[in-house]
Amino acid sequence: MTMFQSLRRRMLTPDIKQTRMDVRGFHVKSPEARDRLEAVGRYFLTGYAIAAEVPHPADADTRLAHVPHAYRGFAYEGAAMAFAVRDGLPVGGGRHVEEFLAGPADAHVYMAYVGVGWAMARVPRFRWSSLHAPDPLLRWLVLDGYGFHQAYFKTRKYVDECYQADTFPWPADGPAWYAGRAIDQGVGRATWFVCGTDPRRVVATFDRFDERRRADLYAGAGLAATYAGGSDEAELAWFKDAAGIYAGDVAQGSAFAAGARVRAGLVVAHNEVATRVLCGQTTAGASKVTDEALVGLPYDDEIPAYEIWRLRIRAALTQGLER
């Protein structure tokens, strides 16, 4: 590593203390849950630091491959954030995310798009045009990542005070009305962390939000409960039951997590437990549902294709849960 690369890493990489539960003021359900969530943050920043210092995106993959399976997706998410931040700088070139996704990171595309959303929260708005998210379907994951970042670092405003912006300027071609919903999916996902993976706290927190926002919040929490984990089978069963009319949204988010894990080859034991409870499927089965829902997806509807995809997944899984 050159002196310049080392300096760039130190200048760009956030302080790891900011991922500690006590620093964030998040609820600690148990030492095990705390350790899991702090490991997520630690490996996220591991990926970020790798991407901040390597000269070319292709150089990151070998080092990211050494991160344990359970946390490797978070490392790719962090790496994508760092590359997006580098793209947003006025110097140093602007195709890092594009080149990253053109290589082995393609298997982690879902997490990478979320990582770009983290960068959106750190890059000045006038540089948002530098963010690489060309897929018309997956680009909404950028706003999911943005929502997670805001709820994670601005918890009082976005979670405690249930803040939601009236309008949001990205993506420029809209539809503008859907941006807030995609952001809420990230807020719901972050709430799983804020509440220390305690489903009872998550449900109590969502009860404070306007009913119109809860479906997206629950979907985000279902994704986090499956991808990051932290709750046992009994807790997950309670969460599904307590979600009530939003159980299908929880299942949809869980299936998204399954799809991301399967595509990247990173399925671990807690993913199987979560999809069995929340989706009534194996992780592979839930992932298959997400793939089948892509067939014939319309891109010329007033409703974003991404939302139609989510609705199809929800419908398929709800039918399964009711049988």
C-alpha positions as protocol buffer text, in pm:
chain_id: "A"
residue {
  index: 1
  type: MET
  ca { x: 0 y: 0 z: 0 }
}
residue {
  index: 2
  type: THR
  ca { x: 142 y: 336 z: -101 }
}
residue {
  index: 3
  type: MET
  ca { x: 152 y: 636 z: 131 }
}
residue {
  index: 4
  type: PHE
  ca { x: -121 y: 799 z: -79 }
}
residue {
  index: 5
  type: GLN
  ca { x: -347 y: 494 z: -53 }
}
residue {
  index: 6
  type: SER
  ca { x: -295 y: 476 z: 321 }
}
residue {
  index: 7
  type: LEU
  ca { x: -377 y: 845 z: 357 }
}
residue {
  index: 8
  type: ARG
  ca { x: -688 y: 806 z: 141 }
}
residue {
  index: 9
  type: ARG
  ca { x: -804 y: 518 z: 357 }
}
residue {
  index: 10
  type: ARG
  ca { x: -757 y: 716 z: 678 }
}
residue {
  index: 11
  type: MET
  ca { x: -927 y: 1024 z: 539 }
}
residue {
  index: 12
  type: LEU
  ca { x: -1229 y: 846 z: 389 }
}
residue {
  index: 13
  type: THR
  ca { x: -1302 y: 562 z: 631 }
}
residue {
  index: 14
  type: PRO
  ca { x: -1548 y: 640 z: 914 }
}
residue {
  index: 15
  type: ASP
  ca { x: -1445 y: 574 z: 1275 }
}
residue {
  index: 16
  type: ILE
  ca { x: -1531 y: 216 z: 1372 }
}
residue {
  index: 17
  type: LYS
  ca { x: -1653 y: 344 z: 1709 }
}
residue {
  index: 18
  type: GLN
  ca { x: -1958 y: 478 z: 1526 }
}
residue {
  index: 19
  type: THR
  ca { x: -2081 y: 121 z: 1475 }
}
residue {
  index: 20
  type: ARG
  ca { x: -2081 y: 33 z: 1847 }
}
residue {
  index: 21
  type: MET
  ca { x: -2422 y: -13 z: 2005 }
}
residue {
  index: 22
  type: ASP
  ca { x: -2338 y: 200 z: 2309 }
}
residue {
  index: 23
  type: VAL
  ca { x: -2213 y: 486 z: 2092 }
}
residue {
  index: 24
  type: ARG
  ca { x: -2525 y: 470 z: 1875 }
}
residue {
  index: 25
  type: GLY
  ca { x: -2752 y: 438 z: 2178 }
}
residue {
  index: 26
  type: PHE
  ca { x: -2923 y: 131 z: 2033 }
}
residue {
  index: 27
  type: HIS
  ca { x: -3106 y: -124 z: 2246 }
}
residue {
  index: 28
  type: VAL
  ca { x: -2899 y: -424 z: 2356 }
}
residue {
  index: 29
  type: LYS
  ca { x: -3120 y: -733 z: 2374 }
}
residue {
  index: 30
  type: SER
  ca { x: -2837 y: -968 z: 2465 }
}
residue {
  index: 31
  type: PRO
  ca { x: -2457 y: -988 z: 2441 }
}
residue {
  index: 32
  type: GLU
  ca { x: -2496 y: -1227 z: 2145 }
}
residue {
  index: 33
  type: ALA
  ca { x: -2722 y: -990 z: 1951 }
}
residue {
  index: 34
  type: ARG
  ca { x: -2490 y: -698 z: 2029 }
}
residue {
  index: 35
  type: ASP
  ca { x: -2188 y: -892 z: 1907 }
}
residue {
  index: 36
  type: ARG
  ca { x: -2365 y: -986 z: 1584 }
}
residue {
  index: 37
  type: LEU
  ca { x: -2473 y: -631 z: 1501 }
}
residue {
  index: 38
  type: GLU
  ca { x: -2135 y: -485 z: 1590 }
}
residue {
  index: 39
  type: ALA
  ca { x: -1969 y: -747 z: 1370 }
}
residue {
  index: 40
  type: VAL
  ca { x: -2194 y: -631 z: 1084 }
}
residue {
  index: 41
  type: GLY
  ca { x: -2068 y: -276 z: 1131 }
}
residue {
  index: 42
  type: ARG
  ca { x: -1708 y: -388 z: 1167 }
}
residue {
  index: 43
  type: TYR
  ca { x: -1709 y: -592 z: 847 }
}
residue {
  index: 44
  type: PHE
  ca { x: -1897 y: -318 z: 661 }
}
residue {
  index: 45
  type: LEU
  ca { x: -1611 y: -84 z: 746 }
}
residue {
  index: 46
  type: THR
  ca { x: -1360 y: -353 z: 656 }
}
residue {
  index: 47
  type: GLY
  ca { x: -1504 y: -354 z: 306 }
}
residue {
  index: 48
  type: TYR
  ca { x: -1516 y: 24 z: 302 }
}
residue {
  index: 49
  type: ALA
  ca { x: -1150 y: 53 z: 404 }
}
residue {
  index: 50
  type: ILE
  ca { x: -1041 y: -197 z: 139 }
}
residue {
  index: 51
  type: ALA
  ca { x: -1220 y: -3 z: -134 }
}
residue {
  index: 52
  type: ALA
  ca { x: -1091 y: 328 z: -3 }
}
residue {
  index: 53
  type: GLU
  ca { x: -729 y: 223 z: -45 }
}
residue {
  index: 54
  type: VAL
  ca { x: -706 y: -10 z: -348 }
}
residue {
  index: 55
  type: PRO
  ca { x: -593 y: 159 z: -671 }
}
residue {
  index: 56
  type: HIS
  ca { x: -853 y: -21 z: -884 }
}
residue {
  index: 57
  type: PRO
  ca { x: -1190 y: -183 z: -800 }
}
residue {
  index: 58
  type: ALA
  ca { x: -1074 y: -518 z: -938 }
}
residue {
  index: 59
  type: ASP
  ca { x: -812 y: -528 z: -664 }
}
residue {
  index: 60
  type: ALA
  ca { x: -1073 y: -537 z: -388 }
}
residue {
  index: 61
  type: ASP
  ca { x: -1234 y: -874 z: -455 }
}
residue {
  index: 62
  type: THR
  ca { x: -946 y: -1097 z: -340 }
}
residue {
  index: 63
  type: ARG
  ca { x: -939 y: -929 z: -1 }
}
residue {
  index: 64
  type: LEU
  ca { x: -1317 y: -916 z: 35 }
}
residue {
  index: 65
  type: ALA
  ca { x: -1330 y: -1291 z: -29 }
}
residue {
  index: 66
  type: HIS
  ca { x: -1156 y: -1349 z: 305 }
}
residue {
  index: 67
  type: VAL
  ca { x: -1445 y: -1200 z: 504 }
}
residue {
  index: 68
  type: PRO
  ca { x: -1654 y: -1473 z: 675 }
}
residue {
  index: 69
  type: HIS
  ca { x: -1963 y: -1586 z: 481 }
}
residue {
  index: 70
  type: ALA
  ca { x: -2211 y: -1447 z: 732 }
}
residue {
  index: 71
  type: TYR
  ca { x: -2070 y: -1097 z: 695 }
}
residue {
  index: 72
  type: ARG
  ca { x: -1920 y: -1087 z: 345 }
}
residue {
  index: 73
  type: GLY
  ca { x: -2226 y: -923 z: 192 }
}
residue {
  index: 74
  type: PHE
  ca { x: -2191 y: -635 z: 436 }
}
residue {
  index: 75
  type: ALA
  ca { x: -1826 y: -598 z: 335 }
}
residue {
  index: 76
  type: TYR
  ca { x: -1928 y: -568 z: -31 }
}
residue {
  index: 77
  type: GLU
  ca { x: -2191 y: -314 z: 72 }
}
residue {
  index: 78
  type: GLY
  ca { x: -1924 y: -110 z: 248 }
}
residue {
  index: 79
  type: ALA
  ca { x: -1689 y: -140 z: -48 }
}
residue {
  index: 80
  type: ALA
  ca { x: -1958 y: -15 z: -285 }
}
residue {
  index: 81
  type: MET
  ca { x: -2017 y: 283 z: -57 }
}
residue {
  index: 82
  type: ALA
  ca { x: -1647 y: 370 z: -61 }
}
residue {
  index: 83
  type: PHE
  ca { x: -1623 y: 337 z: -439 }
}
residue {
  index: 84
  type: ALA
  ca { x: -1932 y: 557 z: -476 }
}
residue {
  index: 85
  type: VAL
  ca { x: -1778 y: 817 z: -245 }
}
residue {
  index: 86
  type: ARG
  ca { x: -1463 y: 807 z: -456 }
}
residue {
  index: 87
  type: ASP
  ca { x: -1678 y: 855 z: -767 }
}
residue {
  index: 88
  type: GLY
  ca { x: -1828 y: 1160 z: -602 }
}
residue {
  index: 89
  type: LEU
  ca { x: -1491 y: 1323 z: -541 }
}
residue {
  index: 90
  type: PRO
  ca { x: -1382 y: 1591 z: -789 }
}
residue {
  index: 91
  type: VAL
  ca { x: -1055 y: 1406 z: -851 }
}
residue {
  index: 92
  type: GLY
  ca { x: -954 y: 1043 z: -900 }
}
residue {
  index: 93
  type: GLY
  ca { x: -1187 y: 928 z: -1175 }
}
residue {
  index: 94
  type: GLY
  ca { x: -1553 y: 844 z: -1160 }
}
residue {
  index: 95
  type: ARG
  ca { x: -1617 y: 485 z: -1268 }
}
residue {
  index: 96
  type: HIS
  ca { x: -1524 y: 287 z: -957 }
}
residue {
  index: 97
  type: VAL
  ca { x: -1871 y: 144 z: -886 }
}
residue {
  index: 98
  type: GLU
  ca { x: -1924 y: 63 z: -1254 }
}
residue {
  index: 99
  type: GLU
  ca { x: -1595 y: -127 z: -1269 }
}
residue {
  index: 100
  type: PHE
  ca { x: -1662 y: -295 z: -933 }
}
residue {
  index: 101
  type: LEU
  ca { x: -1996 y: -432 z: -1055 }
}
residue {
  index: 102
  type: ALA
  ca { x: -1847 y: -541 z: -1385 }
}
residue {
  index: 103
  type: GLY
  ca { x: -1633 y: -792 z: -1196 }
}
residue {
  index: 104
  type: PRO
  ca { x: -1705 y: -1051 z: -927 }
}
residue {
  index: 105
  type: ALA
  ca { x: -1909 y: -795 z: -731 }
}
residue {
  index: 106
  type: ASP
  ca { x: -2193 y: -859 z: -977 }
}
residue {
  index: 107
  type: ALA
  ca { x: -2296 y: -1148 z: -751 }
}
residue {
  index: 108
  type: HIS
  ca { x: -2341 y: -891 z: -473 }
}
residue {
  index: 109
  type: VAL
  ca { x: -2530 y: -637 z: -684 }
}
residue {
  index: 110
  type: TYR
  ca { x: -2816 y: -599 z: -435 }
}
residue {
  index: 111
  type: MET
  ca { x: -2582 y: -510 z: -151 }
}
residue {
  index: 112
  type: ALA
  ca { x: -2374 y: -290 z: -380 }
}
residue {
  index: 113
  type: TYR
  ca { x: -2673 y: -77 z: -478 }
}
residue {
  index: 114
  type: VAL
  ca { x: -2759 y: -38 z: -111 }
}
residue {
  index: 115
  type: GLY
  ca { x: -2400 y: 72 z: -50 }
}
residue {
  index: 116
  type: VAL
  ca { x: -2435 y: 339 z: -317 }
}
residue {
  index: 117
  type: GLY
  ca { x: -2729 y: 468 z: -113 }
}
residue {
  index: 118
  type: TRP
  ca { x: -2506 y: 503 z: 191 }
}
residue {
  index: 119
  type: ALA
  ca { x: -2275 y: 716 z: -22 }
}
residue {
  index: 120
  type: MET
  ca { x: -2572 y: 928 z: -133 }
}
residue {
  index: 121
  type: ALA
  ca { x: -2609 y: 1035 z: 229 }
}
residue {
  index: 122
  type: ARG
  ca { x: -2244 y: 1146 z: 243 }
}
residue {
  index: 123
  type: VAL
  ca { x: -2189 y: 1291 z: -105 }
}
residue {
  index: 124
  type: PRO
  ca { x: -2307 y: 1650 z: -173 }
}
residue {
  index: 125
  type: ARG
  ca { x: -2637 y: 1659 z: -359 }
}
residue {
  index: 126
  type: PHE
  ca { x: -2485 y: 1835 z: -658 }
}
residue {
  index: 127
  type: ARG
  ca { x: -2265 y: 1527 z: -704 }
}
residue {
  index: 128
  type: TRP
  ca { x: -2549 y: 1273 z: -697 }
}
residue {
  index: 129
  type: SER
  ca { x: -2532 y: 1255 z: -1076 }
}
residue {
  index: 130
  type: SER
  ca { x: -2197 y: 1078 z: -1030 }
}
residue {
  index: 131
  type: LEU
  ca { x: -2362 y: 783 z: -853 }
}
residue {
  index: 132
  type: HIS
  ca { x: -2373 y: 469 z: -1067 }
}
residue {
  index: 133
  type: ALA
  ca { x: -2708 y: 292 z: -1043 }
}
residue {
  index: 134
  type: PRO
  ca { x: -2824 y: 232 z: -1402 }
}
residue {
  index: 135
  type: ASP
  ca { x: -3054 y: -67 z: -1346 }
}
residue {
  index: 136
  type: PRO
  ca { x: -3413 y: 69 z: -1365 }
}
residue {
  index: 137
  type: LEU
  ca { x: -3532 y: -213 z: -1137 }
}
residue {
  index: 138
  type: LEU
  ca { x: -3265 y: -216 z: -869 }
}
residue {
  index: 139
  type: ARG
  ca { x: -3200 y: 157 z: -848 }
}
residue {
  index: 140
  type: TRP
  ca { x: -3464 y: 183 z: -574 }
}
residue {
  index: 141
  type: LEU
  ca { x: -3225 y: -13 z: -351 }
}
residue {
  index: 142
  type: VAL
  ca { x: -3011 y: 302 z: -351 }
}
residue {
  index: 143
  type: LEU
  ca { x: -3287 y: 482 z: -165 }
}
residue {
  index: 144
  type: ASP
  ca { x: -3323 y: 182 z: 66 }
}
residue {
  index: 145
  type: GLY
  ca { x: -2956 y: 229 z: 151 }
}
residue {
  index: 146
  type: TYR
  ca { x: -3006 y: 602 z: 198 }
}
residue {
  index: 147
  type: GLY
  ca { x: -3296 y: 537 z: 435 }
}
residue {
  index: 148
  type: PHE
  ca { x: -3092 y: 288 z: 635 }
}
residue {
  index: 149
  type: HIS
  ca { x: -2806 y: 537 z: 670 }
}
residue {
  index: 150
  type: GLN
  ca { x: -3035 y: 815 z: 787 }
}
residue {
  index: 151
  type: ALA
  ca { x: -3215 y: 598 z: 1042 }
}
residue {
  index: 152
  type: TYR
  ca { x: -2887 y: 450 z: 1166 }
}
residue {
  index: 153
  type: PHE
  ca { x: -2703 y: 780 z: 1210 }
}
residue {
  index: 154
  type: LYS
  ca { x: -2998 y: 1016 z: 1264 }
}
residue {
  index: 155
  type: THR
  ca { x: -3207 y: 783 z: 1474 }
}
residue {
  index: 156
  type: ARG
  ca { x: -3390 y: 1044 z: 1678 }
}
residue {
  index: 157
  type: LYS
  ca { x: -3516 y: 1222 z: 1366 }
}
residue {
  index: 158
  type: TYR
  ca { x: -3594 y: 928 z: 1138 }
}
residue {
  index: 159
  type: VAL
  ca { x: -3702 y: 664 z: 1392 }
}
residue {
  index: 160
  type: ASP
  ca { x: -3803 y: 832 z: 1718 }
}
residue {
  index: 161
  type: GLU
  ca { x: -3971 y: 1129 z: 1549 }
}
residue {
  index: 162
  type: CYS
  ca { x: -4088 y: 927 z: 1244 }
}
residue {
  index: 163
  type: TYR
  ca { x: -3955 y: 1188 z: 1001 }
}
residue {
  index: 164
  type: GLN
  ca { x: -4031 y: 1161 z: 631 }
}
residue {
  index: 165
  type: ALA
  ca { x: -3939 y: 1419 z: 368 }
}
residue {
  index: 166
  type: ASP
  ca { x: -4228 y: 1563 z: 168 }
}
residue {
  index: 167
  type: THR
  ca { x: -4032 y: 1529 z: -156 }
}
residue {
  index: 168
  type: PHE
  ca { x: -3705 y: 1372 z: -267 }
}
residue {
  index: 169
  type: PRO
  ca { x: -3512 y: 1473 z: -580 }
}
residue {
  index: 170
  type: TRP
  ca { x: -3373 y: 1133 z: -683 }
}
residue {
  index: 171
  type: PRO
  ca { x: -3409 y: 962 z: -923 }
}
residue {
  index: 172
  type: ALA
  ca { x: -3458 y: 1258 z: -1148 }
}
residue {
  index: 173
  type: ASP
  ca { x: -3704 y: 1076 z: -1374 }
}
residue {
  index: 174
  type: GLY
  ca { x: -3913 y: 959 z: -1079 }
}
residue {
  index: 175
  type: PRO
  ca { x: -4175 y: 868 z: -1004 }
}
residue {
  index: 176
  type: ALA
  ca { x: -4128 y: 1109 z: -715 }
}
residue {
  index: 177
  type: TRP
  ca { x: -4410 y: 960 z: -507 }
}
residue {
  index: 178
  type: TYR
  ca { x: -4226 y: 629 z: -469 }
}
residue {
  index: 179
  type: ALA
  ca { x: -3900 y: 768 z: -333 }
}
residue {
  index: 180
  type: GLY
  ca { x: -4034 y: 803 z: 21 }
}
residue {
  index: 181
  type: ARG
  ca { x: -4156 y: 445 z: 17 }
}
residue {
  index: 182
  type: ALA
  ca { x: -3816 y: 309 z: -89 }
}
residue {
  index: 183
  type: ILE
  ca { x: -3650 y: 518 z: 182 }
}
residue {
  index: 184
  type: ASP
  ca { x: -3894 y: 376 z: 438 }
}
residue {
  index: 185
  type: GLN
  ca { x: -3787 y: 24 z: 344 }
}
residue {
  index: 186
  type: GLY
  ca { x: -3436 y: 123 z: 452 }
}
residue {
  index: 187
  type: VAL
  ca { x: -3567 y: 289 z: 768 }
}
residue {
  index: 188
  type: GLY
  ca { x: -3748 y: -34 z: 856 }
}
residue {
  index: 189
  type: ARG
  ca { x: -3432 y: -234 z: 796 }
}
residue {
  index: 190
  type: ALA
  ca { x: -3230 y: -1 z: 1018 }
}
residue {
  index: 191
  type: THR
  ca { x: -3494 y: -23 z: 1290 }
}
residue {
  index: 192
  type: TRP
  ca { x: -3403 y: -391 z: 1329 }
}
residue {
  index: 193
  type: PHE
  ca { x: -3057 y: -268 z: 1430 }
}
residue {
  index: 194
  type: VAL
  ca { x: -3180 y: 25 z: 1638 }
}
residue {
  index: 195
  type: CYS
  ca { x: -3399 y: -215 z: 1838 }
}
residue {
  index: 196
  type: GLY
  ca { x: -3115 y: -462 z: 1884 }
}
residue {
  index: 197
  type: THR
  ca { x: -3295 y: -741 z: 1688 }
}
residue {
  index: 198
  type: ASP
  ca { x: -3572 y: -742 z: 1951 }
}
residue {
  index: 199
  type: PRO
  ca { x: -3899 y: -801 z: 1758 }
}
residue {
  index: 200
  type: ARG
  ca { x: -4116 y: -662 z: 2039 }
}
residue {
  index: 201
  type: ARG
  ca { x: -3933 y: -331 z: 2027 }
}
residue {
  index: 202
  type: VAL
  ca { x: -3950 y: -327 z: 1649 }
}
residue {
  index: 203
  type: VAL
  ca { x: -4328 y: -372 z: 1651 }
}
residue {
  index: 204
  type: ALA
  ca { x: -4373 y: -109 z: 1923 }
}
residue {
  index: 205
  type: THR
  ca { x: -4159 y: 131 z: 1720 }
}
residue {
  index: 206
  type: PHE
  ca { x: -4355 y: 76 z: 1400 }
}
residue {
  index: 207
  type: ASP
  ca { x: -4679 y: 133 z: 1587 }
}
residue {
  index: 208
  type: ARG
  ca { x: -4575 y: 499 z: 1625 }
}
residue {
  index: 209
  type: PHE
  ca { x: -4555 y: 548 z: 1247 }
}
residue {
  index: 210
  type: ASP
  ca { x: -4844 y: 643 z: 1024 }
}
residue {
  index: 211
  type: GLU
  ca { x: -5026 y: 331 z: 908 }
}
residue {
  index: 212
  type: ARG
  ca { x: -4957 y: 417 z: 545 }
}
residue {
  index: 213
  type: ARG
  ca { x: -4585 y: 369 z: 607 }
}
residue {
  index: 214
  type: ARG
  ca { x: -4593 y: 42 z: 798 }
}
residue {
  index: 215
  type: ALA
  ca { x: -4598 y: -203 z: 508 }
}
residue {
  index: 216
  type: ASP
  ca { x: -4263 y: -72 z: 382 }
}
residue {
  index: 217
  type: LEU
  ca { x: -4118 y: -57 z: 733 }
}
residue {
  index: 218
  type: TYR
  ca { x: -4214 y: -417 z: 804 }
}
residue {
  index: 219
  type: ALA
  ca { x: -4070 y: -528 z: 470 }
}
residue {
  index: 220
  type: GLY
  ca { x: -3738 y: -369 z: 563 }
}
residue {
  index: 221
  type: ALA
  ca { x: -3738 y: -534 z: 903 }
}
residue {
  index: 222
  type: GLY
  ca { x: -3815 y: -872 z: 745 }
}
residue {
  index: 223
  type: LEU
  ca { x: -3515 y: -828 z: 519 }
}
residue {
  index: 224
  type: ALA
  ca { x: -3286 y: -741 z: 811 }
}
residue {
  index: 225
  type: ALA
  ca { x: -3420 y: -1019 z: 1031 }
}
residue {
  index: 226
  type: THR
  ca { x: -3331 y: -1267 z: 758 }
}
residue {
  index: 227
  type: TYR
  ca { x: -3009 y: -1125 z: 617 }
}
residue {
  index: 228
  type: ALA
  ca { x: -2844 y: -998 z: 936 }
}
residue {
  index: 229
  type: GLY
  ca { x: -3024 y: -1227 z: 1181 }
}
residue {
  index: 230
  type: GLY
  ca { x: -3011 y: -1190 z: 1557 }
}
residue {
  index: 231
  type: SER
  ca { x: -3342 y: -1352 z: 1659 }
}
residue {
  index: 232
  type: ASP
  ca { x: -3419 y: -1717 z: 1725 }
}
residue {
  index: 233
  type: GLU
  ca { x: -3703 y: -1919 z: 1580 }
}
residue {
  index: 234
  type: ALA
  ca { x: -3949 y: -1839 z: 1859 }
}
residue {
  index: 235
  type: GLU
  ca { x: -3882 y: -1464 z: 1831 }
}
residue {
  index: 236
  type: LEU
  ca { x: -3927 y: -1473 z: 1456 }
}
residue {
  index: 237
  type: ALA
  ca { x: -4255 y: -1662 z: 1490 }
}
residue {
  index: 238
  type: TRP
  ca { x: -4376 y: -1399 z: 1737 }
}
residue {
  index: 239
  type: PHE
  ca { x: -4271 y: -1124 z: 1495 }
}
residue {
  index: 240
  type: LYS
  ca { x: -4460 y: -1279 z: 1204 }
}
residue {
  index: 241
  type: ASP
  ca { x: -4775 y: -1314 z: 1415 }
}
residue {
  index: 242
  type: ALA
  ca { x: -4745 y: -965 z: 1564 }
}
residue {
  index: 243
  type: ALA
  ca { x: -4703 y: -814 z: 1217 }
}
residue {
  index: 244
  type: GLY
  ca { x: -5064 y: -910 z: 1149 }
}
residue {
  index: 245
  type: ILE
  ca { x: -5177 y: -766 z: 817 }
}
residue {
  index: 246
  type: TYR
  ca { x: -4812 y: -686 z: 739 }
}
residue {
  index: 247
  type: ALA
  ca { x: -4693 y: -1048 z: 764 }
}
residue {
  index: 248
  type: GLY
  ca { x: -4686 y: -1064 z: 384 }
}
residue {
  index: 249
  type: ASP
  ca { x: -4461 y: -758 z: 375 }
}
residue {
  index: 250
  type: VAL
  ca { x: -4228 y: -920 z: 628 }
}
residue {
  index: 251
  type: ALA
  ca { x: -4220 y: -1229 z: 405 }
}
residue {
  index: 252
  type: GLN
  ca { x: -4145 y: -1020 z: 98 }
}
residue {
  index: 253
  type: GLY
  ca { x: -3849 y: -854 z: 270 }
}
residue {
  index: 254
  type: SER
  ca { x: -3728 y: -1191 z: 394 }
}
residue {
  index: 255
  type: ALA
  ca { x: -3743 y: -1327 z: 38 }
}
residue {
  index: 256
  type: PHE
  ca { x: -3538 y: -1031 z: -85 }
}
residue {
  index: 257
  type: ALA
  ca { x: -3272 y: -1121 z: 172 }
}
residue {
  index: 258
  type: ALA
  ca { x: -3285 y: -1483 z: 57 }
}
residue {
  index: 259
  type: GLY
  ca { x: -3238 y: -1376 z: -305 }
}
residue {
  index: 260
  type: ALA
  ca { x: -2934 y: -1167 z: -214 }
}
residue {
  index: 261
  type: ARG
  ca { x: -2779 y: -1447 z: -10 }
}
residue {
  index: 262
  type: VAL
  ca { x: -2840 y: -1715 z: -271 }
}
residue {
  index: 263
  type: ARG
  ca { x: -2711 y: -1505 z: -561 }
}
residue {
  index: 264
  type: ALA
  ca { x: -2388 y: -1434 z: -372 }
}
residue {
  index: 265
  type: GLY
  ca { x: -2349 y: -1792 z: -246 }
}
residue {
  index: 266
  type: LEU
  ca { x: -2355 y: -1673 z: 116 }
}
residue {
  index: 267
  type: VAL
  ca { x: -2641 y: -1868 z: 273 }
}
residue {
  index: 268
  type: VAL
  ca { x: -2582 y: -1945 z: 642 }
}
residue {
  index: 269
  type: ALA
  ca { x: -2788 y: -2121 z: 908 }
}
residue {
  index: 270
  type: HIS
  ca { x: -2983 y: -1822 z: 1039 }
}
residue {
  index: 271
  type: ASN
  ca { x: -3105 y: -1741 z: 687 }
}
residue {
  index: 272
  type: GLU
  ca { x: -3268 y: -2083 z: 667 }
}
residue {
  index: 273
  type: VAL
  ca { x: -3438 y: -2040 z: 1003 }
}
residue {
  index: 274
  type: ALA
  ca { x: -3572 y: -1697 z: 909 }
}
residue {
  index: 275
  type: THR
  ca { x: -3708 y: -1790 z: 567 }
}
residue {
  index: 276
  type: ARG
  ca { x: -3870 y: -2105 z: 706 }
}
residue {
  index: 277
  type: VAL
  ca { x: -4053 y: -1901 z: 971 }
}
residue {
  index: 278
  type: LEU
  ca { x: -4124 y: -1579 z: 780 }
}
residue {
  index: 279
  type: CYS
  ca { x: -4176 y: -1715 z: 427 }
}
residue {
  index: 280
  type: GLY
  ca { x: -4274 y: -2076 z: 486 }
}
residue {
  index: 281
  type: GLN
  ca { x: -3992 y: -2164 z: 244 }
}
residue {
  index: 282
  type: THR
  ca { x: -3632 y: -2275 z: 239 }
}
residue {
  index: 283
  type: THR
  ca { x: -3389 y: -1997 z: 153 }
}
residue {
  index: 284
  type: ALA
  ca { x: -3351 y: -2143 z: -195 }
}
residue {
  index: 285
  type: GLY
  ca { x: -3729 y: -2162 z: -230 }
}
residue {
  index: 286
  type: ALA
  ca { x: -3779 y: -1802 z: -123 }
}
residue {
  index: 287
  type: SER
  ca { x: -3509 y: -1691 z: -364 }
}
residue {
  index: 288
  type: LYS
  ca { x: -3683 y: -1883 z: -643 }
}
residue {
  index: 289
  type: VAL
  ca { x: -4003 y: -1691 z: -570 }
}
residue {
  index: 290
  type: THR
  ca { x: -3818 y: -1363 z: -625 }
}
residue {
  index: 291
  type: ASP
  ca { x: -3676 y: -1489 z: -954 }
}
residue {
  index: 292
  type: GLU
  ca { x: -4011 y: -1614 z: -1082 }
}
residue {
  index: 293
  type: ALA
  ca { x: -4172 y: -1279 z: -997 }
}
residue {
  index: 294
  type: LEU
  ca { x: -3934 y: -1111 z: -1244 }
}
residue {
  index: 295
  type: VAL
  ca { x: -4080 y: -1289 z: -1546 }
}
residue {
  index: 296
  type: GLY
  ca { x: -4268 y: -1049 z: -1772 }
}
residue {
  index: 297
  type: LEU
  ca { x: -4223 y: -757 z: -1534 }
}
residue {
  index: 298
  type: PRO
  ca { x: -4364 y: -439 z: -1694 }
}
residue {
  index: 299
  type: TYR
  ca { x: -4144 y: -131 z: -1711 }
}
residue {
  index: 300
  type: ASP
  ca { x: -4396 y: 106 z: -1870 }
}
residue {
  index: 301
  type: ASP
  ca { x: -4652 y: 111 z: -1590 }
}
residue {
  index: 302
  type: GLU
  ca { x: -4727 y: 409 z: -1365 }
}
residue {
  index: 303
  type: ILE
  ca { x: -4617 y: 188 z: -1076 }
}
residue {
  index: 304
  type: PRO
  ca { x: -4240 y: 121 z: -1072 }
}
residue {
  index: 305
  type: ALA
  ca { x: -4140 y: -227 z: -1184 }
}
residue {
  index: 306
  type: TYR
  ca { x: -3964 y: -264 z: -851 }
}
residue {
  index: 307
  type: GLU
  ca { x: -4292 y: -222 z: -661 }
}
residue {
  index: 308
  type: ILE
  ca { x: -4475 y: -461 z: -894 }
}
residue {
  index: 309
  type: TRP
  ca { x: -4196 y: -711 z: -828 }
}
residue {
  index: 310
  type: ARG
  ca { x: -4244 y: -670 z: -454 }
}
residue {
  index: 311
  type: LEU
  ca { x: -4622 y: -707 z: -481 }
}
residue {
  index: 312
  type: ARG
  ca { x: -4587 y: -1026 z: -684 }
}
residue {
  index: 313
  type: ILE
  ca { x: -4350 y: -1174 z: -425 }
}
residue {
  index: 314
  type: ARG
  ca { x: -4581 y: -1073 z: -142 }
}
residue {
  index: 315
  type: ALA
  ca { x: -4881 y: -1229 z: -313 }
}
residue {
  index: 316
  type: ALA
  ca { x: -4700 y: -1556 z: -386 }
}
residue {
  index: 317
  type: LEU
  ca { x: -4569 y: -1590 z: -32 }
}
residue {
  index: 318
  type: THR
  ca { x: -4895 y: -1486 z: 132 }
}
residue {
  index: 319
  type: GLN
  ca { x: -5076 y: -1765 z: -52 }
}
residue {
  index: 320
  type: GLY
  ca { x: -4814 y: -2007 z: 76 }
}
residue {
  index: 321
  type: LEU
  ca { x: -4841 y: -1883 z: 434 }
}
residue {
  index: 322
  type: GLU
  ca { x: -5221 y: -1918 z: 429 }
}
residue {
  index: 323
  type: ARG
  ca { x: -5215 y: -2282 z: 319 }
}
